[in-house]
PDB file of C-alpha atoms in Angstrom:
ATOM      1  CA  MET A  20      91.437 108.493 120.279  1.00  0.00           C
ATOM      2  CA  LEU A  21      92.169 110.038 116.905  1.00  0.00           C
ATOM      3  CA  PHE A  22      94.443 113.046 116.817  1.00  0.00           C
ATOM      4  CA  GLY A  23      93.501 116.345 115.274  1.00  0.00           C
ATOM      5  CA  VAL A  24      95.762 118.007 112.706  1.00  0.00           C
ATOM      6  CA  PRO A  25      97.396 120.413 115.263  1.00  0.00           C
ATOM      7  CA  GLN A  26      98.244 117.479 117.574  1.00  0.00           C
ATOM      8  CA  LEU A  27      99.732 115.519 114.668  1.00  0.00           C
ATOM      9  CA  THR A  28     101.871 118.474 113.675  1.00  0.00           C
ATOM     10  CA  ALA A  29     103.139 118.774 117.267  1.00  0.00           C
ATOM     11  CA  LEU A  30     103.951 115.041 117.356  1.00  0.00           C
ATOM     12  CA  ARG A  31     105.798 115.282 114.043  1.00  0.00           C
ATOM     13  CA  ILE A  32     107.851 118.284 115.264  1.00  0.00           C
ATOM     14  CA  ALA A  33     108.636 116.524 118.554  1.00  0.00           C
ATOM     15  CA  GLY A  34     109.722 113.395 116.657  1.00  0.00           C
ATOM     16  CA  ASP A  35     107.295 111.171 118.566  1.00  0.00           C
ATOM     17  CA  LEU A  36     106.113 109.326 115.461  1.00  0.00           C
ATOM     18  CA  ALA A  37     108.333 106.396 114.585  1.00  0.00           C
ATOM     19  CA  GLU A  38     107.777 106.131 110.864  1.00  0.00           C
ATOM     20  CA  PRO A  39     106.603 108.450 108.094  1.00  0.00           C
ATOM     21  CA  ALA A  40     103.913 105.901 107.193  1.00  0.00           C
ATOM     22  CA  ASP A  41     102.427 106.338 110.671  1.00  0.00           C
ATOM     23  CA  MET A  42     102.242 110.072 110.087  1.00  0.00           C
ATOM     24  CA  VAL A  43     100.526 109.730 106.725  1.00  0.00           C
ATOM     25  CA  GLU A  44      97.938 107.327 108.134  1.00  0.00           C
ATOM     26  CA  LEU A  45      97.280 109.494 111.180  1.00  0.00           C
ATOM     27  CA  GLU A  46      96.962 112.650 109.081  1.00  0.00           C
ATOM     28  CA  TYR A  47      94.557 110.866 106.755  1.00  0.00           C
ATOM     29  CA  PHE A  48      92.288 109.772 109.592  1.00  0.00           C
ATOM     30  CA  ALA A  49      92.598 113.161 111.292  1.00  0.00           C
ATOM     31  CA  ALA A  50      91.426 114.801 108.075  1.00  0.00           C
ATOM     32  CA  LEU A  51      88.460 112.430 107.890  1.00  0.00           C
ATOM     33  CA  LEU A  52      87.609 113.244 111.496  1.00  0.00           C
ATOM     34  CA  ALA A  53      87.901 116.976 110.814  1.00  0.00           C
ATOM     35  CA  TRP A  54      85.588 116.603 107.833  1.00  0.00           C
ATOM     36  CA  ARG A  55      83.047 114.624 109.871  1.00  0.00           C
ATOM     37  CA  GLN A  56      83.141 117.158 112.692  1.00  0.00           C
ATOM     38  CA  ARG A  57      82.343 119.920 110.213  1.00  0.00           C
ATOM     39  CA  LEU A  58      79.145 118.234 109.037  1.00  0.00           C
ATOM     40  CA  HIS A  59      80.710 116.628 105.969  1.00  0.00           C
ATOM     41  CA  ASP A  60      81.468 120.012 104.436  1.00  0.00           C
ATOM     42  CA  PRO A  61      84.739 119.851 102.455  1.00  0.00           C
ATOM     43  CA  ALA A  62      84.719 123.669 102.189  1.00  0.00           C
ATOM     44  CA  SER A  63      85.249 123.836 105.951  1.00  0.00           C
ATOM     45  CA  LEU A  64      88.652 122.121 105.724  1.00  0.00           C
ATOM     46  CA  HIS A  65      91.871 124.084 105.432  1.00  0.00           C
ATOM     47  CA  PRO A  66      92.463 124.597 101.657  1.00  0.00           C
ATOM     48  CA  ALA A  67      95.749 122.643 101.634  1.00  0.00           C
ATOM     49  CA  LEU A  68      94.197 119.751 103.573  1.00  0.00           C
ATOM     50  CA  ARG A  69      91.119 119.764 101.354  1.00  0.00           C
ATOM     51  CA  GLU A  70      93.261 119.673  98.186  1.00  0.00           C
ATOM     52  CA  LEU A  71      95.280 116.736  99.574  1.00  0.00           C
ATOM     53  CA  MET A  72      92.181 114.807 100.673  1.00  0.00           C
ATOM     54  CA  GLU A  73      90.390 115.351  97.367  1.00  0.00           C
ATOM     55  CA  ARG A  74      93.416 113.932  95.505  1.00  0.00           C
ATOM     56  CA  ILE A  75      93.423 110.910  97.824  1.00  0.00           C
ATOM     57  CA  TRP A  76      89.668 110.400  97.500  1.00  0.00           C
ATOM     58  CA  LEU A  77      89.827 110.690  93.706  1.00  0.00           C
ATOM     59  CA  HIS A  78      92.570 108.063  93.602  1.00  0.00           C
ATOM     60  CA  GLU A  79      90.602 105.766  95.935  1.00  0.00           C
ATOM     61  CA  THR A  80      87.574 105.793  93.627  1.00  0.00           C
ATOM     62  CA  LEU A  81      89.460 104.402  90.608  1.00  0.00           C
ATOM     63  CA  GLY A  82      87.985 101.019  89.724  1.00  0.00           C
ATOM     64  CA  HIS A  83      85.140 101.337  92.215  1.00  0.00           C
ATOM     65  CA  HIS A  84      82.305 101.970  89.789  1.00  0.00           C
ATOM     66  CA  GLY A  85      79.681  99.743  88.262  1.00  0.00           C
ATOM     67  CA  ALA A  86      78.731  99.512  84.617  1.00  0.00           C
ATOM     68  CA  MET A  87      75.614  98.596  82.653  1.00  0.00           C
ATOM     69  CA  GLY A  88      74.958  96.981  79.265  1.00  0.00           C
ATOM     70  CA  HIS A  89      78.485  95.930  78.370  1.00  0.00           C
ATOM     71  CA  GLY A  90      80.675  92.851  78.199  1.00  0.00           C
ATOM     72  CA  PRO A  91      81.916  91.898  81.690  1.00  0.00           C
ATOM     73  CA  ALA A  92      85.481  92.781  82.626  1.00  0.00           C
ATOM     74  CA  GLY A  93      86.223  89.101  83.272  1.00  0.00           C
ATOM     75  CA  HIS A  94      84.903  85.717  82.168  1.00  0.00           C
ATOM     76  CA  ILE A  95      81.446  84.506  83.249  1.00  0.00           C
ATOM     77  CA  TYR A  96      79.895  81.112  82.555  1.00  0.00           C
ATOM     78  CA  THR A  97      76.379  82.384  81.814  1.00  0.00           C
ATOM     79  CA  PRO A  98      75.915  82.694  78.025  1.00  0.00           C
ATOM     80  CA  HIS A  99      75.342  86.359  77.093  1.00  0.00           C
ATOM     81  CA  GLY A 100      75.770  88.787  74.225  1.00  0.00           C
ATOM     82  CA  PRO A 101      74.422  89.156  70.685  1.00  0.00           C
ATOM     83  CA  GLU A 102      74.332  85.398  69.977  1.00  0.00           C
ATOM     84  CA  THR A 103      72.096  84.729  73.005  1.00  0.00           C
ATOM     85  CA  ASP A 104      68.865  86.110  74.445  1.00  0.00           C
ATOM     86  CA  THR A 105      70.680  87.340  77.583  1.00  0.00           C
ATOM     87  CA  GLU A 106      72.443  90.648  78.225  1.00  0.00           C
ATOM     88  CA  VAL A 107      74.489  92.076  81.075  1.00  0.00           C
ATOM     89  CA  LEU A 108      72.272  94.321  83.147  1.00  0.00           C
ATOM     90  CA  LEU A 109      74.821  95.455  85.722  1.00  0.00           C
ATOM     91  CA  GLU A 110      78.372  94.635  86.788  1.00  0.00           C
ATOM     92  CA  LEU A 111      79.651  95.679  90.222  1.00  0.00           C
ATOM     93  CA  PRO A 112      83.331  95.205  91.047  1.00  0.00           C
ATOM     94  CA  THR A 113      84.710  94.159  94.399  1.00  0.00           C
ATOM     95  CA  SER A 114      85.259  97.374  96.302  1.00  0.00           C
ATOM     96  CA  SER A 115      86.924  98.112  99.602  1.00  0.00           C
ATOM     97  CA  MET A 116      85.354 101.567  99.332  1.00  0.00           C
ATOM     98  CA  GLN A 117      81.826 100.126  99.469  1.00  0.00           C
ATOM     99  CA  GLY A 118      82.953  97.255 101.695  1.00  0.00           C
ATOM    100  CA  TRP A 119      81.932  94.351  99.474  1.00  0.00           C
ATOM    101  CA  ILE A 120      83.787  91.439  97.919  1.00  0.00           C
ATOM    102  CA  TRP A 121      82.558  89.075  95.224  1.00  0.00           C
ATOM    103  CA  GLY A 122      84.186  85.663  94.946  1.00  0.00           C
ATOM    104  CA  ASP A 123      87.951  86.040  94.932  1.00  0.00           C
ATOM    105  CA  VAL A 124      87.872  89.840  94.529  1.00  0.00           C
ATOM    106  CA  TYR A 125      86.179  89.849  91.152  1.00  0.00           C
ATOM    107  CA  SER A 126      82.863  91.326  90.007  1.00  0.00           C
ATOM    108  CA  ILE A 127      79.257  90.311  90.439  1.00  0.00           C
ATOM    109  CA  VAL A 128      77.353  90.388  87.150  1.00  0.00           C
ATOM    110  CA  LEU A 129      73.558  90.628  86.925  1.00  0.00           C
ATOM    111  CA  LEU A 130      72.112  89.321  83.662  1.00  0.00           C
ATOM    112  CA  ILE A 131      68.631  89.596  82.187  1.00  0.00           C
ATOM    113  CA  LYS A 132      66.751  88.219  79.195  1.00  0.00           C
ATOM    114  CA  ARG A 133      66.268  90.874  76.507  1.00  0.00           C
ATOM    115  CA  LYS A 134      62.517  90.271  76.328  1.00  0.00           C
ATOM    116  CA  ALA A 135      62.153  90.700  80.103  1.00  0.00           C
ATOM    117  CA  LEU A 136      64.240  93.887  79.950  1.00  0.00           C
ATOM    118  CA  SER A 137      62.087  95.339  77.163  1.00  0.00           C
ATOM    119  CA  GLN A 138      59.006  94.632  79.296  1.00  0.00           C
ATOM    120  CA  GLY A 139      60.550  96.109  82.440  1.00  0.00           C
ATOM    121  CA  ASN A 140      60.320  92.694  84.126  1.00  0.00           C
ATOM    122  CA  PHE A 141      63.161  92.309  86.628  1.00  0.00           C
ATOM    123  CA  ALA A 142      61.721  89.238  88.395  1.00  0.00           C
ATOM    124  CA  ASP A 143      64.165  86.724  86.888  1.00  0.00           C
ATOM    125  CA  ILE A 144      67.700  88.112  87.117  1.00  0.00           C
ATOM    126  CA  ALA A 145      70.627  85.717  86.730  1.00  0.00           C
ATOM    127  CA  ILE A 146      73.761  86.280  88.801  1.00  0.00           C
ATOM    128  CA  ASP A 147      77.324  85.282  87.938  1.00  0.00           C
ATOM    129  CA  ILE A 148      80.780  86.091  89.319  1.00  0.00           C
ATOM    130  CA  THR A 149      83.663  86.931  86.978  1.00  0.00           C
ATOM    131  CA  ASN A 150      86.951  85.077  87.135  1.00  0.00           C
TER     132      ASN A 150
END
């Protein structure tokens, strides 16, 4: 059973939590539970708790975004770029936030021929993993 914020505060005051790390983890999950119980409405959280959670959530999103039409963040073996007829369509990094992992925690890269892209033909997408 997850604790609510009042129960966690009582445990902290009573000294029943062994380590500060336990407290931080419990408070984090209690805040998530409180948010879920309030229909995913951040405005329903206590202002101090909401400010803390939004800082945590902002930090957790760093590096968890995809990109389009660029050079991959790592090396891929599929020829691509201005000297070839292939371009990067999309790169998606490994992300614990989304719950996916590509290779040894790298990125999955979707590539497409320029002519196919100009025609809106996405039937022949190449896939590579960065390393």
